């Protein structure tokens, strides 16, 4: 009788391992599907990113290099209205006749990248 319990136990364990293997396989298939979706999206975004880089380069070639971009023009307007536009003091009021090198660098520095 002890021998039949061992066989029953072995069969139950084998059935359990089989179920776990099937579950693992199902999980792996789900992961593979998700990974394929992510890789496809990554490829699409890479193509779109390259296209946008080309558009930016073309736009920069056509624009006047001494002209500020629209966001920098907005920063310049804020600065002229008496507000800091630098990372250090952004939004704080400038003192009367105060000049801020950080703000000027944010507006005019490195704008020909």
N, CA, C and O atoms as a printed pandas DataFrame, in Angstrom:
     atom_number atom_name residue_name chain_id  residue_number  x_coord  y_coord  z_coord
0              1         N          UNK        A               1    0.813   -1.180    0.000
1              2        CA          UNK        A               1    0.000    0.000    0.000
2              3         C          UNK        A               1    0.865    1.255    0.000
3              4         O          UNK        A               1    0.486    2.264   -0.594
4              5         N          UNK        A               2    1.967    1.208    0.628
5              6        CA          UNK        A               2    2.909    2.314    0.662
6              7         C          UNK        A               2    3.402    2.633   -0.751
7              8         O          UNK        A               2    3.636    3.790   -1.099
8              9         N          UNK        A               3    3.555    1.579   -1.551
9             10        CA          UNK        A               3    4.024    1.752   -2.926
10            11         C          UNK        A               3    2.999    2.501   -3.773
11            12         O          UNK        A               3    3.382    3.304   -4.624
12            13         N          UNK        A               4    1.712    2.258   -3.560
13            14        CA          UNK        A               4    0.675    2.946   -4.333
14            15         C          UNK        A               4    0.604    4.431   -3.952
15            16         O          UNK        A               4    0.311    5.265   -4.809
16            17         N          UNK        A               5    0.860    4.769   -2.712
17            18        CA          UNK        A               5    0.898    6.169   -2.300
18            19         C          UNK        A               5    2.041    6.891   -2.986
19            20         O          UNK        A               5    1.900    8.027   -3.440
20            21         N          UNK        A               6    3.153    6.227   -3.049
21            22        CA          UNK        A               6    4.307    6.835   -3.705
22            23         C          UNK        A               6    3.999    7.101   -5.172
23            24         O          UNK        A               6    4.350    8.158   -5.697
24            25         N          UNK        A               7    3.340    6.143   -5.845
25            26        CA          UNK        A               7    2.994    6.320   -7.251
26            27         C          UNK        A               7    1.985    7.458   -7.408
27            28         O          UNK        A               7    2.083    8.258   -8.339
28            29         N          UNK        A               8    1.022    7.527   -6.499
29            30        CA          UNK        A               8    0.012    8.582   -6.544
30            31         C          UNK        A               8    0.675    9.944   -6.312
31            32         O          UNK        A               8    0.360   10.926   -6.984
32            33         N          UNK        A               9    1.582    9.979   -5.363
33            34        CA          UNK        A               9    2.309   11.207   -5.063
34            35         C          UNK        A               9    3.141   11.655   -6.268
35            36         O          UNK        A               9    3.183   12.839   -6.603
36            37         N          UNK        A              10    3.788   10.705   -6.902
37            38        CA          UNK        A              10    4.611   11.005   -8.075
38            39         C          UNK        A              10    3.728   11.557   -9.191
39            40         O          UNK        A              10    4.079   12.536   -9.849
40            41         N          UNK        A              11    2.582   10.916   -9.394
41            42        CA          UNK        A              11    1.660   11.373  -10.434
42            43         C          UNK        A              11    1.172   12.791  -10.130
43            44         O          UNK        A              11    1.119   13.629  -11.031
44            45         N          UNK        A              12    0.815   13.069   -8.873
45            46        CA          UNK        A              12    0.351   14.407   -8.483
46            47         C          UNK        A              12    1.445   15.456   -8.691
47            48         O          UNK        A              12    1.184   16.558   -9.176
48            49         N          UNK        A              13    2.638   15.103   -8.324
49            50        CA          UNK        A              13    3.764   16.036   -8.511
50            51         C          UNK        A              13    4.023   16.281   -9.992
51            52         O          UNK        A              13    4.301   17.406  -10.407
52            53         N          UNK        A              14    3.927   15.210  -10.785
53            54        CA          UNK        A              14    4.125   15.352  -12.226
54            55         C          UNK        A              14    3.037   16.253  -12.829
55            56         O          UNK        A              14    3.323   17.091  -13.684
56            57         N          UNK        A              15    1.799   16.074  -12.381
57            58        CA          UNK        A              15    0.694   16.906  -12.859
58            59         C          UNK        A              15    0.915   18.365  -12.457
59            60         O          UNK        A              15    0.630   19.274  -13.237
60            61         N          UNK        A              16    1.419   18.589  -11.254
61            62        CA          UNK        A              16    1.687   19.938  -10.769
62            63         C          UNK        A              16    2.794   20.602  -11.601
63            64         O          UNK        A              16    2.669   21.764  -11.987
64            65         N          UNK        A              17    3.861   19.871  -11.871
65            66        CA          UNK        A              17    4.963   20.402  -12.674
66            67         C          UNK        A              17    4.481   20.698  -14.101
67            68         O          UNK        A              17    4.873   21.700  -14.698
68            69         N          UNK        A              18    3.637   19.827  -14.635
69            70        CA          UNK        A              18    3.090   20.044  -15.974
70            71         C          UNK        A              18    2.269   21.330  -16.010
71            72         O          UNK        A              18    2.389   22.122  -16.945
72            73         N          UNK        A              19    1.431   21.537  -14.987
73            74        CA          UNK        A              19    0.619   22.758  -14.921
74            75         C          UNK        A              19    1.513   23.984  -14.801
75            76         O          UNK        A              19    1.272   24.991  -15.466
76            77         N          UNK        A              20    2.535   23.911  -13.968
77            78        CA          UNK        A              20    3.448   25.039  -13.812
78            79         C          UNK        A              20    4.171   25.341  -15.126
79            80         O          UNK        A              20    4.388   26.505  -15.462
80            81         N          UNK        A              21    4.539   24.312  -15.858
81            82        CA          UNK        A              21    5.215   24.491  -17.141
82            83         C          UNK        A              21    4.284   25.162  -18.146
83            84         O          UNK        A              21    4.703   26.048  -18.890
84            85         N          UNK        A              22    3.021   24.738  -18.165
85            86        CA          UNK        A              22    2.043   25.352  -19.072
86            87         C          UNK        A              22    1.827   26.822  -18.703
87            88         O          UNK        A              22    1.738   27.680  -19.582
88            89         N          UNK        A              23    1.742   27.107  -17.407
89            90        CA          UNK        A              23    1.582   28.490  -16.957
90            91         C          UNK        A              23    2.797   29.337  -17.358
91            92         O          UNK        A              23    2.655   30.474  -17.807
92            93         N          UNK        A              24    3.971   28.770  -17.189
93            94        CA          UNK        A              24    5.199   29.467  -17.555
94            95         C          UNK        A              24    5.225   29.746  -19.057
95            96         O          UNK        A              24    5.606   30.837  -19.482
96            97         N          UNK        A              25    4.826   28.774  -19.846
97            98        CA          UNK        A              25    4.781   28.938  -21.285
98            99         C          UNK        A              25    3.788   30.045  -21.672
99           100         O          UNK        A              25    4.075   30.863  -22.546
100          101         N          UNK        A              26    2.635   30.064  -21.024
101          102        CA          UNK        A              26    1.643   31.109  -21.303
102          103         C          UNK        A              26    2.205   32.485  -20.954
103          104         O          UNK        A              26    2.011   33.440  -21.707
104          105         N          UNK        A              27    2.896   32.597  -19.823
105          106        CA          UNK        A              27    3.515   33.859  -19.421
106          107         C          UNK        A              27    4.580   34.287  -20.421
107          108         O          UNK        A              27    4.680   35.466  -20.763
108          109         N          UNK        A              28    5.372   33.333  -20.889
109          110        CA          UNK        A              28    6.418   33.644  -21.860
110          111         C          UNK        A              28    5.812   34.119  -23.176
111          112         O          UNK        A              28    6.355   35.024  -23.810
112          113         N          UNK        A              29    4.702   33.529  -23.595
113          114        CA          UNK        A              29    4.033   33.961  -24.822
114          115         C          UNK        A              29    3.496   35.375  -24.669
115          116         O          UNK        A              29    3.585   36.174  -25.602
116          117         N          UNK        A              30    2.936   35.697  -23.497
117          118        CA          UNK        A              30    2.444   37.051  -23.241
118          119         C          UNK        A              30    3.599   38.049  -23.275
119          120         O          UNK        A              30    3.487   39.127  -23.860
120          121         N          UNK        A              31    4.711   37.675  -22.639
121          122        CA          UNK        A              31    5.881   38.550  -22.638
122          123         C          UNK        A              31    6.413   38.757  -24.052
123          124         O          UNK        A              31    6.805   39.867  -24.414
124          125         N          UNK        A              32    6.427   37.707  -24.842
125          126        CA          UNK        A              32    6.910   37.809  -26.217
126          127         C          UNK        A              32    6.016   38.750  -27.024
127          128         O          UNK        A              32    6.513   39.571  -27.795
128          129         N          UNK        A              33    4.707   38.633  -26.849
129          130        CA          UNK        A              33    3.770   39.504  -27.552
130          131         C          UNK        A              33    3.990   40.957  -27.145
131          132         O          UNK        A              33    4.048   41.844  -27.997
132          133         N          UNK        A              34    4.110   41.195  -25.855
133          134        CA          UNK        A              34    4.329   42.553  -25.356
134          135         C          UNK        A              34    5.667   43.096  -25.847
135          136         O          UNK        A              34    5.755   44.262  -26.234
136          137         N          UNK        A              35    6.699   42.276  -25.835
137          138        CA          UNK        A              35    8.015   42.703  -26.287
138          139         C          UNK        A              35    7.978   43.057  -27.777
139          140         O          UNK        A              35    8.603   44.029  -28.200
140          141         N          UNK        A              36    7.251   42.277  -28.565
141          142        CA          UNK        A              36    7.112   42.568  -29.993
142          143         C          UNK        A              36    6.427   43.914  -30.186
143          144         O          UNK        A              36    6.859   44.716  -31.013
144          145         N          UNK        A              37    5.358   44.169  -29.427
145          146        CA          UNK        A              37    4.657   45.455  -29.510
146          147         C          UNK        A              37    5.594   46.613  -29.168
147          148         O          UNK        A              37    5.602   47.639  -29.848
148          149         N          UNK        A              38    6.374   46.436  -28.119
149          150        CA          UNK        A              38    7.294   47.488  -27.680
150          151         C          UNK        A              38    8.374   47.728  -28.727
151          152         O          UNK        A              38    8.712   48.877  -29.011
152          153         N          UNK        A              39    8.913   46.671  -29.298
153          154        CA          UNK        A              39    9.946   46.821  -30.323
154          155         C          UNK        A              39    9.392   47.502  -31.577
155          156         O          UNK        A              39   10.080   48.311  -32.200
156          157         N          UNK        A              40    8.152   47.177  -31.944
157          158        CA          UNK        A              40    7.524   47.838  -33.094
158          159         C          UNK        A              40    7.333   49.328  -32.811
159          160         O          UNK        A              40    7.620   50.172  -33.660
160          161         N          UNK        A              41    6.846   49.638  -31.614
161          162        CA          UNK        A              41    6.652   51.036  -31.241
162          163         C          UNK        A              41    7.989   51.771  -31.220
163          164         O          UNK        A              41    8.078   52.917  -31.659
164          165         N          UNK        A              42    9.027   51.113  -30.712
165          166        CA          UNK        A              42   10.359   51.704  -30.663
166          167         C          UNK        A              42   10.855   52.017  -32.073
167          168         O          UNK        A              42   11.431   53.079  -32.307
168          169         N          UNK        A              43   10.635   51.107  -33.002
169          170        CA          UNK        A              43   11.063   51.330  -34.386
170          171         C          UNK        A              43   10.315   52.516  -34.988
171          172         O          UNK        A              43   10.916   53.355  -35.658
172          173         N          UNK        A              44    9.006   52.586  -34.750
173          174        CA          UNK        A              44    8.206   53.702  -35.267
174          175         C          UNK        A              44    8.680   55.031  -34.680
175          176         O          UNK        A              44    8.804   56.025  -35.396
176          177         N          UNK        A              45    8.945   55.039  -33.371
177          178        CA          UNK        A              45    9.399   56.262  -32.730
178          179         C          UNK        A              45   10.792   56.667  -33.209
179          180         O          UNK        A              45   11.085   57.856  -33.335
180          181         N          UNK        A              46   11.637   55.696  -33.471
181          182        CA          UNK        A              46   12.969   55.997  -33.992
182          183         C          UNK        A              46   12.875   56.655  -35.362
183          184         O          UNK        A              46   13.591   57.615  -35.649
184          185         N          UNK        A              47   11.991   56.134  -36.202
185          186        CA          UNK        A              47   11.799   56.718  -37.531
186          187         C          UNK        A              47   11.245   58.133  -37.405
187          188         O          UNK        A              47   11.711   59.051  -38.080
188          189         N          UNK        A              48   10.246   58.306  -36.537
189          190        CA          UNK        A              48    9.661   59.629  -36.333
190          191         C          UNK        A              48   10.693   60.608  -35.773
191          192         O          UNK        A              48   10.739   61.767  -36.186
192          193         N          UNK        A              49   11.513   60.148  -34.843
193          194        CA          UNK        A              49   12.549   60.976  -34.246
194          195         C          UNK        A              49   13.547   61.429  -35.311
195          196         O          UNK        A              49   13.928   62.599  -35.351
196          197         N          UNK        A              50   13.965   60.511  -36.166
197          198        CA          UNK        A              50   14.902   60.856  -37.239
198          199         C          UNK        A              50   14.279   61.884  -38.173
199          200         O          UNK        A              50   14.938   62.839  -38.585
200          201         N          UNK        A              51   13.009   61.683  -38.504
201          202        CA          UNK        A              51   12.311   62.639  -39.373
202          203         C          UNK        A              51   12.269   64.026  -38.722
203          204         O          UNK        A              51   12.517   65.033  -39.384
204          205         N          UNK        A              52   11.957   64.072  -37.434
205          206        CA          UNK        A              52   11.893   65.357  -36.736
206          207         C          UNK        A              52   13.259   66.028  -36.678
207          208         O          UNK        A              52   13.352   67.251  -36.789
208          209         N          UNK        A              53   14.320   65.241  -36.504
209          210        CA          UNK        A              53   15.671   65.806  -36.522
210          211         C          UNK        A              53   15.962   66.434  -37.883
211          212         O          UNK        A              53   16.559   67.508  -37.960
212          213         N          UNK        A              54   15.546   65.771  -38.942
213          214        CA          UNK        A              54   15.745   66.317  -40.283
214          215         C          UNK        A              54   14.966   67.610  -40.466
215          216         O          UNK        A              54   15.468   68.559  -41.068
216          217         N          UNK        A              55   13.741   67.654  -39.949
217          218        CA          UNK        A              55   12.932   68.870  -40.046
218          219         C          UNK        A              55   13.586   70.009  -39.273
219          220         O          UNK        A              55   13.621   71.145  -39.747
220          221         N          UNK        A              56   14.096   69.711  -38.103
221          222        CA          UNK        A              56   14.759   70.737  -37.285
222          223         C          UNK        A              56   15.986   71.276  -38.000
223          224         O          UNK        A              56   16.192   72.489  -38.057
224          225         N          UNK        A              57   16.798   70.387  -38.543
225          226        CA          UNK        A              57   18.002   70.814  -39.254
226          227         C          UNK        A              57   17.625   71.680  -40.448
227          228         O          UNK        A              57   18.243   72.718  -40.687
228          229         N          UNK        A              58   16.618   71.257  -41.194
229          230        CA          UNK        A              58   16.173   72.025  -42.362
230          231         C          UNK        A              58   15.667   73.398  -41.932
231          232         O          UNK        A              58   15.959   74.398  -42.587
232          233         N          UNK        A              59   14.915   73.454  -40.841
233          234        CA          UNK        A              59   14.384   74.720  -40.338
234          235         C          UNK        A              59   15.503   75.644  -39.876
235          236         O          UNK        A              59   15.480   76.848  -40.134
236          237         N          UNK        A              60   16.484   75.063  -39.189
237          238        CA          UNK        A              60   17.609   75.865  -38.706
238          239         C          UNK        A              60   18.435   76.412  -39.869
239          240         O          UNK        A              60   18.949   77.528  -39.797
240          241         N          UNK        A              61   18.562   75.634  -40.929
241          242        CA          UNK        A              61   19.319   76.088  -42.090
242          243         C          UNK        A              61   18.605   77.242  -42.783
243          244         O          UNK        A              61   19.251   78.123  -43.350
244          245         N          UNK        A              62   17.283   77.239  -42.738
245          246        CA          UNK        A              62   16.500   78.260  -43.424
246          247         C          UNK        A              62   16.325   79.530  -42.590
247          248         O          UNK        A              62   16.072   80.601  -43.142
248          249         N          UNK        A              63   16.456   79.418  -41.278
249          250        CA          UNK        A              63   16.210   80.582  -40.422
250          251         C          UNK        A              63   17.478   81.422  -40.269
251          252         O          UNK        A              63   18.593   80.942  -40.471
252          253         N          UNK        A              64   17.274   82.664  -39.913
253          254        CA          UNK        A              64   18.370   83.595  -39.673
254          255         C          UNK        A              64   19.044   83.210  -38.357
255          256         O          UNK        A              64   18.386   83.202  -37.316
256          257         N          UNK        A              65   20.341   82.890  -38.379
257          258        CA          UNK        A              65   21.009   82.430  -37.155
258          259         C          UNK        A              65   21.067   83.475  -36.045
259          260         O          UNK        A              65   21.215   83.129  -34.873
260          261         N          UNK        A              66   20.952   84.760  -36.412
261          262        CA          UNK        A              66   21.002   85.783  -35.371
262          263         C          UNK        A              66   19.632   85.993  -34.722
263          264         O          UNK        A              66   19.528   86.689  -33.712
264          265         N          UNK        A              67   18.590   85.401  -35.292
265          266        CA          UNK        A              67   17.241   85.554  -34.768
266          267         C          UNK        A              67   16.989   84.544  -33.651
267          268         O          UNK        A              67   17.358   83.375  -33.759
268          269         N          UNK        A              68   16.358   85.013  -32.580
269          270        CA          UNK        A              68   16.039   84.123  -31.463
270          271         C          UNK        A              68   14.832   83.261  -31.807
271          272         O          UNK        A              68   13.943   83.679  -32.549
272          273         N          UNK        A              69   14.816   82.054  -31.255
273          274        CA          UNK        A              69   13.653   81.190  -31.432
274          275         C          UNK        A              69   12.474   81.783  -30.645
275          276         O          UNK        A              69   12.659   82.633  -29.774
276          277         N          UNK        A              70   11.280   81.325  -30.963
277          278        CA          UNK        A              70   10.081   81.844  -30.291
278          279         C          UNK        A              70   10.137   81.652  -28.770
279          280         O          UNK        A              70    9.824   82.593  -28.040
280          281         N          UNK        A              71   10.524   80.469  -28.262
281          282        CA          UNK        A              71   10.609   80.337  -26.800
282          283         C          UNK        A              71   11.614   81.306  -26.170
283          284         O          UNK        A              71   11.378   81.829  -25.080
284          285         N          UNK        A              72   12.729   81.543  -26.858
285          286        CA          UNK        A              72   13.724   82.479  -26.323
286          287         C          UNK        A              72   13.211   83.919  -26.408
287          288         O          UNK        A              72   13.513   84.737  -25.539
288          289         N          UNK        A              73   12.442   84.229  -27.443
289          290        CA          UNK        A              73   11.825   85.554  -27.536
290          291         C          UNK        A              73   10.855   85.759  -26.376
291          292         O          UNK        A              73   10.778   86.852  -25.815
292          293         N          UNK        A              74   10.120   84.716  -26.018
293          294        CA          UNK        A              74    9.202   84.798  -24.866
294          295         C          UNK        A              74    9.970   85.035  -23.576
295          296         O          UNK        A              74    9.553   85.828  -22.732
296          297         N          UNK        A              75   11.100   84.342  -23.427
297          298        CA          UNK        A              75   11.943   84.565  -22.239
298          299         C          UNK        A              75   12.453   86.004  -22.213
299          300         O          UNK        A              75   12.488   86.641  -21.160
300          301         N          UNK        A              76   12.843   86.503  -23.376
301          302        CA          UNK        A              76   13.340   87.878  -23.451
302          303         C          UNK        A              76   12.254   88.870  -23.037
303          304         O          UNK        A              76   12.535   89.831  -22.320
304          305         N          UNK        A              77   11.026   88.646  -23.479
305          306        CA          UNK        A              77    9.915   89.530  -23.104
306          307         C          UNK        A              77    9.697   89.519  -21.589
307          308         O          UNK        A              77    9.511   90.568  -20.973
308          309         N          UNK        A              78    9.721   88.314  -20.993
309          310        CA          UNK        A              78    9.559   88.218  -19.536
310          311         C          UNK        A              78   10.677   88.967  -18.817
311          312         O          UNK        A              78   10.438   89.680  -17.842
312          313         N          UNK        A              79   11.908   88.792  -19.319
313          314        CA          UNK        A              79   13.068   89.454  -18.721
314          315         C          UNK        A              79   12.921   90.971  -18.811
315          316         O          UNK        A              79   13.211   91.691  -17.856
316          317         N          UNK        A              80   12.467   91.443  -19.966
317          318        CA          UNK        A              80   12.276   92.880  -20.160
318          319         C          UNK        A              80   11.153   93.425  -19.280
319          320         O          UNK        A              80   11.141   94.614  -18.962
320          321         N          UNK        A              81   10.216   92.574  -18.886
321          322        CA          UNK        A              81    9.134   92.985  -17.995
322          323         C          UNK        A              81    9.565   92.968  -16.529
323          324         O          UNK        A              81    8.798   93.344  -15.643
324          325         N          UNK        A              82   10.812   92.522  -16.283
325          326        CA          UNK        A              82   11.356   92.593  -14.929
326          327         C          UNK        A              82   11.342   91.284  -14.157
327          328         O          UNK        A              82   11.342   91.295  -12.926
328          329         N          UNK        A              83   11.330   90.155  -14.861
329          330        CA          UNK        A              83   11.330   88.860  -14.189
330          331         C          UNK        A              83   12.567   88.053  -14.567
331          332         O          UNK        A              83   13.057   88.114  -15.695
332          333         N          UNK        A              84   13.055   87.295  -13.584
333          334        CA          UNK        A              84   14.158   86.371  -13.864
334          335         C          UNK        A              84   13.638   85.231  -14.746
335          336         O          UNK        A              84   12.513   84.764  -14.568
336          337         N          UNK        A              85   14.458   84.793  -15.688
337          338        CA          UNK        A              85   14.120   83.660  -16.547
338          339         C          UNK        A              85   15.176   82.563  -16.444
339          340         O          UNK        A              85   15.133   81.581  -17.186
340          341         N          UNK        A              86   16.105   82.730  -15.540
341          342        CA          UNK        A              86   17.166   81.731  -15.353
342          343         C          UNK        A              86   16.671   80.611  -14.425
343          344         O          UNK        A              86   15.684   80.769  -13.707
344          345         N          UNK        A              87   17.372   79.501  -14.460
345          346        CA          UNK        A              87   17.001   78.364  -13.611
346          347         C          UNK        A              87   17.099   78.711  -12.125
347          348         O          UNK        A              87   16.307   78.232  -11.313
348          349         N          UNK        A              88   18.056   79.528  -11.786
349          350        CA          UNK        A              88   18.327   79.844  -10.385
350          351         C          UNK        A              88   17.199   80.650   -9.725
351          352         O          UNK        A              88   16.805   80.356   -8.597
352          353         N          UNK        A              89   16.691   81.650  -10.418
353          354        CA          UNK        A              89   15.727   82.573   -9.811
354          355         C          UNK        A              89   14.434   82.706  -10.612
355          356         O          UNK        A              89   13.731   83.706  -10.466
356          357         N          UNK        A              90   14.108   81.747  -11.436
357          358        CA          UNK        A              90   12.996   81.853  -12.381
358          359         C          UNK        A              90   11.717   82.374  -11.716
359          360         O          UNK        A              90   11.272   81.852  -10.694
360          361         N          UNK        A              91   11.146   83.405  -12.318
361          362        CA          UNK        A              91    9.871   83.948  -11.853
362          363         C          UNK        A              91    9.985   85.027  -10.793
363          364         O          UNK        A              91    9.014   85.732  -10.518
364          365         N          UNK        A              92   11.168   85.164  -10.192
365          366        CA          UNK        A              92   11.338   86.212   -9.180
366          367         C          UNK        A              92   11.543   87.556   -9.869
367          368         O          UNK        A              92   12.038   87.621  -10.995
368          369         N          UNK        A              93   11.167   88.601   -9.196
369          370        CA          UNK        A              93   11.300   89.956   -9.731
370          371         C          UNK        A              93   12.762   90.389   -9.733
371          372         O          UNK        A              93   13.508   90.114   -8.793
372          373         N          UNK        A              94   13.155   91.070  -10.804
373          374        CA          UNK        A              94   14.470   91.713  -10.849
374          375         C          UNK        A              94   14.383   93.023  -10.074
375          376         O          UNK        A              94   13.355   93.699  -10.107
376          377         N          UNK        A              95   15.451   93.382   -9.380
377          378        CA          UNK        A              95   15.486   94.695   -8.742
378          379         C          UNK        A              95   15.604   95.755   -9.834
379          380         O          UNK        A              95   16.013   95.459  -10.957
380          381         N          UNK        A              96   15.252   96.963   -9.502
381          382        CA          UNK        A              96   15.316   98.064  -10.475
382          383         C          UNK        A              96   16.742   98.178  -11.019
383          384         O          UNK        A              96   17.708   98.202  -10.256
384          385         N          UNK        A              97   16.857   98.247  -12.331
385          386        CA          UNK        A              97   18.142   98.355  -13.047
386          387         C          UNK        A              97   19.069   97.170  -12.807
387          388         O          UNK        A              97   20.276   97.279  -13.022
388          389         N          UNK        A              98   18.527   96.051  -12.369
389          390        CA          UNK        A              98   19.337   94.855  -12.140
390          391         C          UNK        A              98   19.499   94.091  -13.455
391          392         O          UNK        A              98   18.586   94.029  -14.277
392          393         N          UNK        A              99   20.668   93.525  -13.624
393          394        CA          UNK        A              99   20.949   92.678  -14.776
394          395         C          UNK        A              99   21.382   91.317  -14.230
395          396         O          UNK        A              99   22.091   91.244  -13.227
396          397         N          UNK        A             100   20.959   90.255  -14.884
397          398        CA          UNK        A             100   21.296   88.912  -14.403
398          399         C          UNK        A             100   22.009   88.147  -15.521
399          400         O          UNK        A             100   21.438   87.900  -16.582
400          401         N          UNK        A             101   23.242   87.786  -15.268
401          402        CA          UNK        A             101   24.040   87.062  -16.264
402          403         C          UNK        A             101   23.421   85.713  -16.584
403          404         O          UNK        A             101   23.465   85.265  -17.730
404          405         N          UNK        A             102   22.842   85.059  -15.578
405          406        CA          UNK        A             102   22.225   83.752  -15.802
406          407         C          UNK        A             102   21.028   83.879  -16.755
407          408         O          UNK        A             102   20.829   83.044  -17.636
408          409         N          UNK        A             103   20.240   84.941  -16.558
409          410        CA          UNK        A             103   19.089   85.162  -17.435
410          411         C          UNK        A             103   19.542   85.444  -18.863
411          412         O          UNK        A             103   18.993   84.900  -19.821
412          413         N          UNK        A             104   20.546   86.299  -18.989
413          414        CA          UNK        A             104   21.048   86.632  -20.322
414          415         C          UNK        A             104   21.600   85.389  -21.021
415          416         O          UNK        A             104   21.447   85.220  -22.230
416          417         N          UNK        A             105   22.237   84.533  -20.246
417          418        CA          UNK        A             105   22.745   83.281  -20.822
418          419         C          UNK        A             105   21.592   82.377  -21.252
419          420         O          UNK        A             105   21.671   81.710  -22.284
420          421         N          UNK        A             106   20.512   82.356  -20.453
421          422        CA          UNK        A             106   19.337   81.538  -20.821
422          423         C          UNK        A             106   18.694   82.061  -22.094
423          424         O          UNK        A             106   18.181   81.280  -22.896
424          425         N          UNK        A             107   18.715   83.370  -22.285
425          426        CA          UNK        A             107   18.070   83.952  -23.461
426          427         C          UNK        A             107   18.983   83.894  -24.688
427          428         O          UNK        A             107   18.557   83.444  -25.752
428          429         N          UNK        A             108   20.217   84.338  -24.551
429          430        CA          UNK        A             108   21.096   84.518  -25.702
430          431         C          UNK        A             108   22.200   83.464  -25.836
431          432         O          UNK        A             108   22.733   83.259  -26.927
432          433         N          UNK        A             109   22.535   82.809  -24.752
433          434        CA          UNK        A             109   23.645   81.867  -24.791
434          435         C          UNK        A             109   23.298   80.565  -25.490
435          436         O          UNK        A             109   22.192   80.046  -25.340
436          437         N          UNK        A             110   24.223   80.054  -26.234
437          438        CA          UNK        A             110   24.115   78.747  -26.887
438          439         C          UNK        A             110   22.844   78.595  -27.724
439          440         O          UNK        A             110   22.314   77.487  -27.817
440          441         N          UNK        A             111   22.339   79.663  -28.333
441          442        CA          UNK        A             111   21.100   79.548  -29.102
442          443         C          UNK        A             111   21.337   79.062  -30.527
443          444         O          UNK        A             111   20.379   78.909  -31.285
444          445         N          UNK        A             112   22.571   78.818  -30.904
445          446        CA          UNK        A             112   22.855   78.314  -32.238
446          447         C          UNK        A             112   23.282   76.860  -32.179
447          448         O          UNK        A             112   24.284   76.485  -32.789
448          449         N          UNK        A             113   22.542   76.040  -31.458
449          450        CA          UNK        A             113   22.900   74.620  -31.306
450          451         C          UNK        A             113   22.399   73.814  -32.467
451          452         O          UNK        A             113   22.605   72.601  -32.513
